[in-house]
mmCIF file with all atom_site columns, C-alpha atoms in Angstrom:
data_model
loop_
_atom_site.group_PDB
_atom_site.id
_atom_site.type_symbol
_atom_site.label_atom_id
_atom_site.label_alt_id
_atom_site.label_comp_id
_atom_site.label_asym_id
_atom_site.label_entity_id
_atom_site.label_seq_id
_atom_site.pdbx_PDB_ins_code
_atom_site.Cartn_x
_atom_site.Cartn_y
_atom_site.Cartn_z
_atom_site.occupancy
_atom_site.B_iso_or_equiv
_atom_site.pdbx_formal_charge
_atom_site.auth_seq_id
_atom_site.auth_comp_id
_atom_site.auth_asym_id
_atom_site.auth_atom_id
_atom_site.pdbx_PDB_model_num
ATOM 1   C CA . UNK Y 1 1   ? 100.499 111.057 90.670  1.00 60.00 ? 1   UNK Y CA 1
ATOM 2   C CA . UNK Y 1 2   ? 104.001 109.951 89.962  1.00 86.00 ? 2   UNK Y CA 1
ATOM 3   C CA . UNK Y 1 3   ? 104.899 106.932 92.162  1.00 87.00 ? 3   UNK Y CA 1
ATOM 4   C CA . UNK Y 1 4   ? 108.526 107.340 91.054  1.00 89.00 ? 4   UNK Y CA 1
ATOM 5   C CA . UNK Y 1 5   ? 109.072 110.618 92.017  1.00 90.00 ? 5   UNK Y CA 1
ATOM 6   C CA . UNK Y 1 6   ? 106.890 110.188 95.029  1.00 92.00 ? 6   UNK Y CA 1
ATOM 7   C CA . UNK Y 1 7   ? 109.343 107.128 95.930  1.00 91.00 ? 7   UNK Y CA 1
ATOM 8   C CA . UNK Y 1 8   ? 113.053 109.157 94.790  1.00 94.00 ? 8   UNK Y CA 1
ATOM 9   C CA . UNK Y 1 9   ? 112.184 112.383 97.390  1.00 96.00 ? 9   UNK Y CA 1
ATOM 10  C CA . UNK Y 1 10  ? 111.682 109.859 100.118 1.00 95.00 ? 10  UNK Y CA 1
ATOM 11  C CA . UNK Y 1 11  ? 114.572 107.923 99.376  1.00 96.00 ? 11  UNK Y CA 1
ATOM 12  C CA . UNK Y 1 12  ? 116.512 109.460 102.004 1.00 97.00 ? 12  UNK Y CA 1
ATOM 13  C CA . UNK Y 1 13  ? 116.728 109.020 105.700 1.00 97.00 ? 13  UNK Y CA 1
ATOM 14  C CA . UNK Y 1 14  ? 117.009 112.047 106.696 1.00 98.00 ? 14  UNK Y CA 1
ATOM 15  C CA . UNK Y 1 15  ? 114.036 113.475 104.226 1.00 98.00 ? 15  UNK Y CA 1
ATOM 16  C CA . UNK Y 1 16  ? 112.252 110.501 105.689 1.00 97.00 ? 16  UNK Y CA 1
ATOM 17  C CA . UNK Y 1 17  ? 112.908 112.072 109.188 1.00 98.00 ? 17  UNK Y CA 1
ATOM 18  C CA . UNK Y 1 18  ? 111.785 115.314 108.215 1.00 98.00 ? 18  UNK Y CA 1
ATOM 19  C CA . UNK Y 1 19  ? 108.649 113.846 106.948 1.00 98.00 ? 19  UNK Y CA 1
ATOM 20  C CA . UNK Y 1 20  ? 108.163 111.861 110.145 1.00 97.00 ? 20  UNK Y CA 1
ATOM 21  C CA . UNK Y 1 21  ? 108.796 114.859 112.651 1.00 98.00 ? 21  UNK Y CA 1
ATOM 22  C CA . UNK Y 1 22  ? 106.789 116.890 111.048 1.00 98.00 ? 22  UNK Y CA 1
ATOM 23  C CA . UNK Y 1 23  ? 103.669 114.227 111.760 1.00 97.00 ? 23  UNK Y CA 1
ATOM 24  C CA . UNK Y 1 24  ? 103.782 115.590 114.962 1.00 97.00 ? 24  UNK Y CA 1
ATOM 25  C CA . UNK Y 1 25  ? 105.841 119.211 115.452 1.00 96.00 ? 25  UNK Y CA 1
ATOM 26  C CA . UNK Y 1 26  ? 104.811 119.883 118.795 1.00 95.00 ? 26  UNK Y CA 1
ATOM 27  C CA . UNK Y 1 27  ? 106.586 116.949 119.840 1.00 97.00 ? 27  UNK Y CA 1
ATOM 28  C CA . UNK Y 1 28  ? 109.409 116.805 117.793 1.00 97.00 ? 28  UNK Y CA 1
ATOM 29  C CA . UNK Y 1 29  ? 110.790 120.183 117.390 1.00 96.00 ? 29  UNK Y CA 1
ATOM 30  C CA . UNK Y 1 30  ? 111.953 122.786 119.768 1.00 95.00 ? 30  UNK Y CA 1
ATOM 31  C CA . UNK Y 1 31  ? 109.236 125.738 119.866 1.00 93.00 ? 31  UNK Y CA 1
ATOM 32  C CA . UNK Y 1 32  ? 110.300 128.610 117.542 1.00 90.00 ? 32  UNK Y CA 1
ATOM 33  C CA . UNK Y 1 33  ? 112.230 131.672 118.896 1.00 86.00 ? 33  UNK Y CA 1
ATOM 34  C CA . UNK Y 1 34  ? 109.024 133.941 118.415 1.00 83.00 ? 34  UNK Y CA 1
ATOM 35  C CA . UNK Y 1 35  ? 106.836 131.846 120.024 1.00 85.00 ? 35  UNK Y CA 1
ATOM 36  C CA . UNK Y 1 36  ? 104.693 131.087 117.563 1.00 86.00 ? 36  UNK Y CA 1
ATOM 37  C CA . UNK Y 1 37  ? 102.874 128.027 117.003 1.00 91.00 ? 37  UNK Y CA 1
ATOM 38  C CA . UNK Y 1 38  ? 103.183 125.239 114.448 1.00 93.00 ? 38  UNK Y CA 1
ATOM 39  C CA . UNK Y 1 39  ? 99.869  126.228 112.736 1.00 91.00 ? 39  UNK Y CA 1
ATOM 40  C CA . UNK Y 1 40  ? 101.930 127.695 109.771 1.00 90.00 ? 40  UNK Y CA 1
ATOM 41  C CA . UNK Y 1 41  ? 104.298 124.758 109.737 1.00 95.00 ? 41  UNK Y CA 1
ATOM 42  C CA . UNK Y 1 42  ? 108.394 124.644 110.736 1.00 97.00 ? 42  UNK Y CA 1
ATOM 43  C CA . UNK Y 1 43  ? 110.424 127.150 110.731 1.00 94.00 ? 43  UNK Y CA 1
ATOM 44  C CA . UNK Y 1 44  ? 113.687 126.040 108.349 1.00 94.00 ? 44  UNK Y CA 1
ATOM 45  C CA . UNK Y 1 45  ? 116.198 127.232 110.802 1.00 93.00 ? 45  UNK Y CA 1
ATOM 46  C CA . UNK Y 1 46  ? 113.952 124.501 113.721 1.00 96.00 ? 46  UNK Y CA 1
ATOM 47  C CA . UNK Y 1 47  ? 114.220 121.627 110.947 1.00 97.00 ? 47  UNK Y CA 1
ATOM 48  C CA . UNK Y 1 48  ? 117.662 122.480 110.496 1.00 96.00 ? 48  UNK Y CA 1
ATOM 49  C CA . UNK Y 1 49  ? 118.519 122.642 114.026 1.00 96.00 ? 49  UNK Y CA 1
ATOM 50  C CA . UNK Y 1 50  ? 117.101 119.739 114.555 1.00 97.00 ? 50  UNK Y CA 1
ATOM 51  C CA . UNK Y 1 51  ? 118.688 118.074 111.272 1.00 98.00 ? 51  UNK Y CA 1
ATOM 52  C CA . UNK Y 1 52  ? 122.177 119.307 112.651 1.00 97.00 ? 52  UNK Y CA 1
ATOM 53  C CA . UNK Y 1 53  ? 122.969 119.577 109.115 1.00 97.00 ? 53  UNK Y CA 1
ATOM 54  C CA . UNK Y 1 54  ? 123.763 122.604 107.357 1.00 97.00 ? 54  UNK Y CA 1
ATOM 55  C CA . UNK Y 1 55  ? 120.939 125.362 106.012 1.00 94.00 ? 55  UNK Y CA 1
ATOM 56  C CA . UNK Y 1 56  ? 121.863 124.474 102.271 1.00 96.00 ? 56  UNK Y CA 1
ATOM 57  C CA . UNK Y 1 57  ? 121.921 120.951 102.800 1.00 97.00 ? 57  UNK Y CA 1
ATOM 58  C CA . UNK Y 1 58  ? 118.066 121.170 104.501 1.00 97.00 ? 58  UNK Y CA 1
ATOM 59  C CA . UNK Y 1 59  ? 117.396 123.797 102.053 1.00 96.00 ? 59  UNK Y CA 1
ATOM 60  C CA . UNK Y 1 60  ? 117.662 121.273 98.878  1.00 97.00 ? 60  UNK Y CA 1
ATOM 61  C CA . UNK Y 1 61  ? 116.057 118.328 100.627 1.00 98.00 ? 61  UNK Y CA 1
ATOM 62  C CA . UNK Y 1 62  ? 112.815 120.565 101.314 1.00 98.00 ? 62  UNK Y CA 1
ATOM 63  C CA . UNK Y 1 63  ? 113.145 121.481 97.797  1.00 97.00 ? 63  UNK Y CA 1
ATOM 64  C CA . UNK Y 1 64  ? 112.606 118.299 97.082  1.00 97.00 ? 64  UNK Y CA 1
ATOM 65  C CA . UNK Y 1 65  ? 109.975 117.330 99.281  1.00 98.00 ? 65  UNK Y CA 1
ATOM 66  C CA . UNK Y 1 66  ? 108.341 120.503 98.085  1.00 97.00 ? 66  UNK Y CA 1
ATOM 67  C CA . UNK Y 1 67  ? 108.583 119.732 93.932  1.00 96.00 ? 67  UNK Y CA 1
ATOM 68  C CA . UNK Y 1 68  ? 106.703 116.318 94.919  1.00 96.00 ? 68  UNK Y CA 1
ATOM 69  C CA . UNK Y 1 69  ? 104.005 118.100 96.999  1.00 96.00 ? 69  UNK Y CA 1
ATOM 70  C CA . UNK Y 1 70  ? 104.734 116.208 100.789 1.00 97.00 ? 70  UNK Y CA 1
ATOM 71  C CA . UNK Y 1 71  ? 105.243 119.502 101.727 1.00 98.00 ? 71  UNK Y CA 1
ATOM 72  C CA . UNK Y 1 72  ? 103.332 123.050 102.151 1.00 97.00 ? 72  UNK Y CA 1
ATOM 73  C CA . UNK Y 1 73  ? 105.009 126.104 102.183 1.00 96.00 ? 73  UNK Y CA 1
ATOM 74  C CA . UNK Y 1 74  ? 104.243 129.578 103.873 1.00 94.00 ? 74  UNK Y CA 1
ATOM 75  C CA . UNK Y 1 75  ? 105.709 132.565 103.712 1.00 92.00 ? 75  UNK Y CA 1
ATOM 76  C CA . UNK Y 1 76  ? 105.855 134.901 106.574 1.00 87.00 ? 76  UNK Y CA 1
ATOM 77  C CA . UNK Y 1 77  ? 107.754 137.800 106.487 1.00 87.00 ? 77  UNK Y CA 1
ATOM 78  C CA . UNK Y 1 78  ? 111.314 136.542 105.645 1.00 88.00 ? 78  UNK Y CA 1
ATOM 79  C CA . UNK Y 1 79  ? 110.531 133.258 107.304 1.00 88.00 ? 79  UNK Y CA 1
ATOM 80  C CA . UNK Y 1 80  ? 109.527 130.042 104.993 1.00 92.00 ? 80  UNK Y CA 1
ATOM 81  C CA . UNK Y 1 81  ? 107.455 127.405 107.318 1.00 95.00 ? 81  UNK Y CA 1
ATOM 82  C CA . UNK Y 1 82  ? 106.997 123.831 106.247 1.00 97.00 ? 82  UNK Y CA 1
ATOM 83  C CA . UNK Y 1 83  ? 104.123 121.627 106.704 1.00 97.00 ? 83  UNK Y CA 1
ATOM 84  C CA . UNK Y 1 84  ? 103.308 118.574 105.950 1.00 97.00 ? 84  UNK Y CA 1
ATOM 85  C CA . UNK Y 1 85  ? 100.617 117.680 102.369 1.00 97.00 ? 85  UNK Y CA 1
ATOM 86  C CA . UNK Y 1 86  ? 98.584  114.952 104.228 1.00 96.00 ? 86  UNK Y CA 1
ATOM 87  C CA . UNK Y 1 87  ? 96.459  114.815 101.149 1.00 96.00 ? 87  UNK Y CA 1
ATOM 88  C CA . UNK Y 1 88  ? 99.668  113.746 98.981  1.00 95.00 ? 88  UNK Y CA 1
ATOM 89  C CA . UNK Y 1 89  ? 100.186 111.162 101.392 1.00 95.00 ? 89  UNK Y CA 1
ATOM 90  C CA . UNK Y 1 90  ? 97.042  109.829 101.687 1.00 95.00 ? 90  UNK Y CA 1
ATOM 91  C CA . UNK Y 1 91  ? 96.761  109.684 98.274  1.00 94.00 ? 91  UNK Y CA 1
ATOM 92  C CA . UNK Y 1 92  ? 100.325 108.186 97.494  1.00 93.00 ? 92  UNK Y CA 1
ATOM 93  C CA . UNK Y 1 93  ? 99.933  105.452 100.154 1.00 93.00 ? 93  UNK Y CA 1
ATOM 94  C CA . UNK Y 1 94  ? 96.190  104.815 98.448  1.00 93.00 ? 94  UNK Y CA 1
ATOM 95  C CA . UNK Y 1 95  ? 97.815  104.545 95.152  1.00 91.00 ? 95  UNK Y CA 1
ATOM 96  C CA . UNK Y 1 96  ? 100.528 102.359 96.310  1.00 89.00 ? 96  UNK Y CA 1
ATOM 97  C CA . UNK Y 1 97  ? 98.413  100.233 97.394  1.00 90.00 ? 97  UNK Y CA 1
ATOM 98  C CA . UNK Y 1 98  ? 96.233  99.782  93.965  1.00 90.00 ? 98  UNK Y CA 1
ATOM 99  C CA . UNK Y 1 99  ? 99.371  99.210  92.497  1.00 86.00 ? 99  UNK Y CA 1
ATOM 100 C CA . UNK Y 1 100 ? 101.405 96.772  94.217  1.00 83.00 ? 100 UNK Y CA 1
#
């Protein structure tokens, strides 16, 4: 696991946000137009919504979170949901804590 990069994709508030709403989606985010449920993850156009930031601009940061696996992607239809990698975090905050 690379602490660094780990440490550089979080260095952000609003990624940090992000990561934080999406602990808890029901509460955080406005349900999605479809009415579906969270079970896939966020919607980009919610977390950008909610962001009140532009598409690109949310676009790149979940990039990001994405190349250091916080997040899980899912691909329905034209829609990309987000999710959470609980495992990555658990594992990062382990690590972190053998190493400091």
């Amino acid at each position: 696991m690379q602490l660094v990069e780990l440490h550089k994709a979080l260095a952000n508030d609003t990624r940090m946000d992000i990561m934080r709403w999406m602990s808890d989606p029901e509460k955080n985010f406005r349900p999605h137009k479809d009415g579906k449920d969270f079970s896939d993850g966020v919607c980009v156009q919610v977390i950008q919504e909610k962001t009140g930031m532009s598409q690109s601009t949310v676009s790149h940061y979940l990039s990001i979170l994405q190349r250091a696996n916080l997040v899980i992607t899912e691909r329905v239809g034209k829609w990309t949901y987000y999710k959470r990698n609980d495992e990555t975090i658990r594992a990062f905050l382990s690590e972190l804590q053998l190493t400091l």
